[in-house]
PDB file of C-alpha atoms in Angstrom:
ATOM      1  CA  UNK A  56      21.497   1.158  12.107  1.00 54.00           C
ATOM      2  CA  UNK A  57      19.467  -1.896  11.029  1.00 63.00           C
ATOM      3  CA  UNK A  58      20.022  -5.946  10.059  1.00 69.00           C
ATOM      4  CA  UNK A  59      19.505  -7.068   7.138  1.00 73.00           C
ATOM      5  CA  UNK A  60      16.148  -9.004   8.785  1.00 83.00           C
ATOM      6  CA  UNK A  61      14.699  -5.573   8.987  1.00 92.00           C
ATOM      7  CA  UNK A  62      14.439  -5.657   5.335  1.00 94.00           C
ATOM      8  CA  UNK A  63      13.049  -8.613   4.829  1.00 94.00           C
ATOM      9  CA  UNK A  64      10.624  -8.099   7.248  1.00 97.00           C
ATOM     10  CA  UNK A  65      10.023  -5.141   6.136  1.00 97.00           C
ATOM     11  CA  UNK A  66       9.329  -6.330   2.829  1.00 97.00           C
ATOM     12  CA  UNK A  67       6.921  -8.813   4.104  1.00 97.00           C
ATOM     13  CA  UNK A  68       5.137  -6.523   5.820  1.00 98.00           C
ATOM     14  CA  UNK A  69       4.253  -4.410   2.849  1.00 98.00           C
ATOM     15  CA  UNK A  70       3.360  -7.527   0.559  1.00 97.00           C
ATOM     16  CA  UNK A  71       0.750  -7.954   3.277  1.00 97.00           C
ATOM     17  CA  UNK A  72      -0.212  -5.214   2.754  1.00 96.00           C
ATOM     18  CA  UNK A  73      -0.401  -5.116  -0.970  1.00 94.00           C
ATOM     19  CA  UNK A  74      -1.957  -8.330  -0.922  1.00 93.00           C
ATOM     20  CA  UNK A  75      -4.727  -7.638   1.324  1.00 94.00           C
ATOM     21  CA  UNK A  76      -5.171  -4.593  -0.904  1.00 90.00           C
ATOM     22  CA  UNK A  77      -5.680  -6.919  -4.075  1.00 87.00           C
ATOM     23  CA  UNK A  78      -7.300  -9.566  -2.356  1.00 91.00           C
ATOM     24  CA  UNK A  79      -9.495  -7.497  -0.019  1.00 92.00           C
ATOM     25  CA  UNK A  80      -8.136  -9.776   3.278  1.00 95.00           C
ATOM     26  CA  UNK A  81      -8.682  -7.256   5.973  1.00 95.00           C
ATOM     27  CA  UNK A  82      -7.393 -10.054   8.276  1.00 96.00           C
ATOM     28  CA  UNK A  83      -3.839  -9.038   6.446  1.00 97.00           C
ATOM     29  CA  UNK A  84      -4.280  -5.583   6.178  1.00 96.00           C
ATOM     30  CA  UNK A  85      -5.264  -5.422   9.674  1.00 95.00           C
ATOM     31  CA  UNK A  86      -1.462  -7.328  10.480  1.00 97.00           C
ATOM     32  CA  UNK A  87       0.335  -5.401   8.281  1.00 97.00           C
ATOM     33  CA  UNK A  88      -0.697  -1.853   9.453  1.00 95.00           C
ATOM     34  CA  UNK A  89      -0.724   0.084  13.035  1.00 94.00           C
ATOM     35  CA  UNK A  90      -4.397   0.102  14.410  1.00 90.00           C
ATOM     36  CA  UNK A  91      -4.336   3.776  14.566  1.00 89.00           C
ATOM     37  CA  UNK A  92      -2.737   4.203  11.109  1.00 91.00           C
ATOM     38  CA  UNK A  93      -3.373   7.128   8.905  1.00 87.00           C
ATOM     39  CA  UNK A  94      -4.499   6.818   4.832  1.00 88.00           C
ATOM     40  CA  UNK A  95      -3.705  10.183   3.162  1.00 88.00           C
ATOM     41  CA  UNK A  96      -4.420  10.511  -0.631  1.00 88.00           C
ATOM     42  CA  UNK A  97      -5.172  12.363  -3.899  1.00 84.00           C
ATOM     43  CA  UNK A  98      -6.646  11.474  -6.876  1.00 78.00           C
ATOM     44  CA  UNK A  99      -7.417  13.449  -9.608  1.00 74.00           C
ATOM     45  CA  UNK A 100      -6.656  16.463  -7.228  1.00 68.00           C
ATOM     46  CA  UNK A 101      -9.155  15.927  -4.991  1.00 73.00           C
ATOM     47  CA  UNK A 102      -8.285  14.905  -1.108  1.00 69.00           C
ATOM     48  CA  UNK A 103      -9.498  12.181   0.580  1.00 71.00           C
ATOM     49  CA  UNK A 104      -8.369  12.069   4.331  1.00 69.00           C
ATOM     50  CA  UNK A 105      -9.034   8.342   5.828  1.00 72.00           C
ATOM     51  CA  UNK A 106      -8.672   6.548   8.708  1.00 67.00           C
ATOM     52  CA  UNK A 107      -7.053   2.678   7.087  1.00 68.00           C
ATOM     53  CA  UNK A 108      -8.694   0.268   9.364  1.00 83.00           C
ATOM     54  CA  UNK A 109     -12.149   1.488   8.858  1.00 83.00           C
ATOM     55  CA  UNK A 110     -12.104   2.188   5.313  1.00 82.00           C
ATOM     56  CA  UNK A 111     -10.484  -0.747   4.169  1.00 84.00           C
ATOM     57  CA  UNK A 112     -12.462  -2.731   7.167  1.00 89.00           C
ATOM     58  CA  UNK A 113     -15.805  -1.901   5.258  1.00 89.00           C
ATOM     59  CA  UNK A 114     -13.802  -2.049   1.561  1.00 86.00           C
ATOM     60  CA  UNK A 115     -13.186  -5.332   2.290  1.00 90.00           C
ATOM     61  CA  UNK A 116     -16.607  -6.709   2.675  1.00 93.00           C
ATOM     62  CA  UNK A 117     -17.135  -6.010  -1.248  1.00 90.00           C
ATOM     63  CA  UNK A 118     -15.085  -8.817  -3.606  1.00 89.00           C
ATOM     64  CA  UNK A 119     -12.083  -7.954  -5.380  1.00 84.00           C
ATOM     65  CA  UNK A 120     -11.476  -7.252  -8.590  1.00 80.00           C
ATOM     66  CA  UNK A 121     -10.249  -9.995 -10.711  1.00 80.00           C
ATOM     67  CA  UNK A 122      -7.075  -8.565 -12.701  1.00 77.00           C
ATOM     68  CA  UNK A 123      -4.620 -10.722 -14.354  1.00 75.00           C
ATOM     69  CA  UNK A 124      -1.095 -10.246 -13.166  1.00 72.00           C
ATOM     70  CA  UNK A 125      -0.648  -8.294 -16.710  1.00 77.00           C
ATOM     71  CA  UNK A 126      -2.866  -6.084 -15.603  1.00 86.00           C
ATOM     72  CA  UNK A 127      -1.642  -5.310 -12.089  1.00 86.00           C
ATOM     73  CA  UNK A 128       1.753  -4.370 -11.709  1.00 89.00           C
ATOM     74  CA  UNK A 129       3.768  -3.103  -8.546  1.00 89.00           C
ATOM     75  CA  UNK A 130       6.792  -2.796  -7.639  1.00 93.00           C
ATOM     76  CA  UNK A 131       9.333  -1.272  -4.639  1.00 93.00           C
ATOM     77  CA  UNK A 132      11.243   1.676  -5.682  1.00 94.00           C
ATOM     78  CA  UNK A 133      12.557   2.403  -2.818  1.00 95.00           C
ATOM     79  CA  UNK A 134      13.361   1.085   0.901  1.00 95.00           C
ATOM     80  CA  UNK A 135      14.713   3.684   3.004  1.00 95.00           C
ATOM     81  CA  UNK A 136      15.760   2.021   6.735  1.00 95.00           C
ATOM     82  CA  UNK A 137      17.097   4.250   9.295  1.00 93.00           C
ATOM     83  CA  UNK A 138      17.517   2.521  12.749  1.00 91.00           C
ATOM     84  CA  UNK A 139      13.726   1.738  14.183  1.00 94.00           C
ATOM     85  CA  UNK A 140      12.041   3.962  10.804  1.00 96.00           C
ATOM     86  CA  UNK A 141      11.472   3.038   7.579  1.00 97.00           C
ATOM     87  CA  UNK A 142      10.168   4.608   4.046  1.00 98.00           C
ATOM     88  CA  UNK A 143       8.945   2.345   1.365  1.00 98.00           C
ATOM     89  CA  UNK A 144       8.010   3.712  -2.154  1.00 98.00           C
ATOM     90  CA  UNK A 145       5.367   1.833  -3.716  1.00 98.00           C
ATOM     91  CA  UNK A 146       4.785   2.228  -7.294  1.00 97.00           C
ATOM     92  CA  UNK A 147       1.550   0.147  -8.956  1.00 94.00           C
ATOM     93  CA  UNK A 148      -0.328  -0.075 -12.213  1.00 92.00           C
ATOM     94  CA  UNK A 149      -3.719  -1.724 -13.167  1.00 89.00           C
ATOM     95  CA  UNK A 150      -4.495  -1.576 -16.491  1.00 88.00           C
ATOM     96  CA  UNK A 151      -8.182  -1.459 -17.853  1.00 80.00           C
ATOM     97  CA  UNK A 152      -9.183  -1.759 -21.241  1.00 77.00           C
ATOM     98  CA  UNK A 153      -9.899   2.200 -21.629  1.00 79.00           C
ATOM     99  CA  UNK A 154      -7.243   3.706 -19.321  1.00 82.00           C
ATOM    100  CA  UNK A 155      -4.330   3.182 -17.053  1.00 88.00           C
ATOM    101  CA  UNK A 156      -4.957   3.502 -13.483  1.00 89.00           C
ATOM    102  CA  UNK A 157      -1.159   4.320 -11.706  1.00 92.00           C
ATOM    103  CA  UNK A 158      -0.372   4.681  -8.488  1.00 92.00           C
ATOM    104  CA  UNK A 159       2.316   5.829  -5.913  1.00 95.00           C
ATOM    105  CA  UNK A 160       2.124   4.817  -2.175  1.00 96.00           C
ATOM    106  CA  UNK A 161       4.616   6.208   0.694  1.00 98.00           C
ATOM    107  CA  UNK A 162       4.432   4.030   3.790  1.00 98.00           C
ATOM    108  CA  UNK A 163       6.120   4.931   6.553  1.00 98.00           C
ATOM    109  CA  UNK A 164       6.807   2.007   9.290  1.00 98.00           C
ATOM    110  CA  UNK A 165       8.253   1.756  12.609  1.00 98.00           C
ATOM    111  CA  UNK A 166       9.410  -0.858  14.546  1.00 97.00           C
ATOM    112  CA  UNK A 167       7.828  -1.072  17.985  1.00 94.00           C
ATOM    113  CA  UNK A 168       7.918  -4.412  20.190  1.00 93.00           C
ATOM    114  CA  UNK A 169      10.051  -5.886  17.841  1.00 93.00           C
ATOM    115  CA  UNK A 170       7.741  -5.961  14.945  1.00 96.00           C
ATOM    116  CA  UNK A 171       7.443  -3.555  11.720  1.00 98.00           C
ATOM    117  CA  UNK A 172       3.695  -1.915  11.120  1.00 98.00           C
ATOM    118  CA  UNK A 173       2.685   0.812   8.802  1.00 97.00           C
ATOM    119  CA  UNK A 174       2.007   4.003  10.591  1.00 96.00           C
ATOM    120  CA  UNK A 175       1.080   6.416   7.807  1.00 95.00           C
ATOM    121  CA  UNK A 176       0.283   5.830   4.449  1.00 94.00           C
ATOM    122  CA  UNK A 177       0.613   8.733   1.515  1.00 94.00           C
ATOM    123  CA  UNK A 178      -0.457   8.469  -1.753  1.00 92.00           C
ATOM    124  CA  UNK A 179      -1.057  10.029  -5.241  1.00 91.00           C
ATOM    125  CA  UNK A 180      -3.190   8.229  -8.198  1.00 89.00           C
ATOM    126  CA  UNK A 181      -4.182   9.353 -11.426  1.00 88.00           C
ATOM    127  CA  UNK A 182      -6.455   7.858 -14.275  1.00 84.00           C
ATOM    128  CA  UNK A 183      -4.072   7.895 -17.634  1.00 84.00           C
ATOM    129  CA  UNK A 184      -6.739   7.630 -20.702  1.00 82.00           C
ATOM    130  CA  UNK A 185      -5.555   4.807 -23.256  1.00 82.00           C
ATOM    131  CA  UNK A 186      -6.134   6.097 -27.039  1.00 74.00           C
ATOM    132  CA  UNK A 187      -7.320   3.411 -28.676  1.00 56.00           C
TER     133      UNK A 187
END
């Protein structure tokens, strides 16, 4: 069972996330997600096993890249609430001038204290080449 609140907040929580991501603001990253949290990926079918805060604490010390809002797209497919737990499906694309970058991102959140954090993150990326 949840409130509708839990959505919203849950929703905030994961545009903190997605704008720290784009912005490189570890200050939000480090809000939205569990300190402990796990980053699981593949890309091109090659694993990368991370630990979030560290990666994206050092990632975040290089400047973003500048992408018009053309060029980055994202949106939630899915938000999945069941009493403290919650799923969110993530789906973004960048586009650069040669290829497609695309993106899906499975956070899982709980709600502990009262507040919504991002325990585990999977993902999958590929590169999509653009014929031009």
């Amino acid at each position: 069972m949840y409130v509708d609140t839990d959505i919203s907040e849950i929703v905030r929580v994961v545009n903190l996330y997605l704008e720290g991501l784009y912005e490189r603001k570890f200050d939000l990253l480090e809000e939205a997600f569990w300190n402990e949290a796990k980053n699981i990926g593949v890309t091109n079918e090659s694993k990368f096993w991370l630990k979030s805060m560290g990666f994206w604490k050092e990632k975040c010390k290089t400047p973003p890249i500048q992408y018009s809002k053309d060029e980055r797209v994202f949106s939630l497919e899915n938000v999945d609430v069941w009493h403290n737990s919650a799923v969110v499906k993530v789906k973004m694309i960048i586009k650069h001038p040669e290829r497609l970058y695309e993106c899906t991102d499975y956070l899982s959140l709980l709600k502990s204290d009262g507040q919504w954090k991002i325990y585990c993150k999977l993902w999958s990326a590929r590169d999509i080449p653009l014929n031009n």
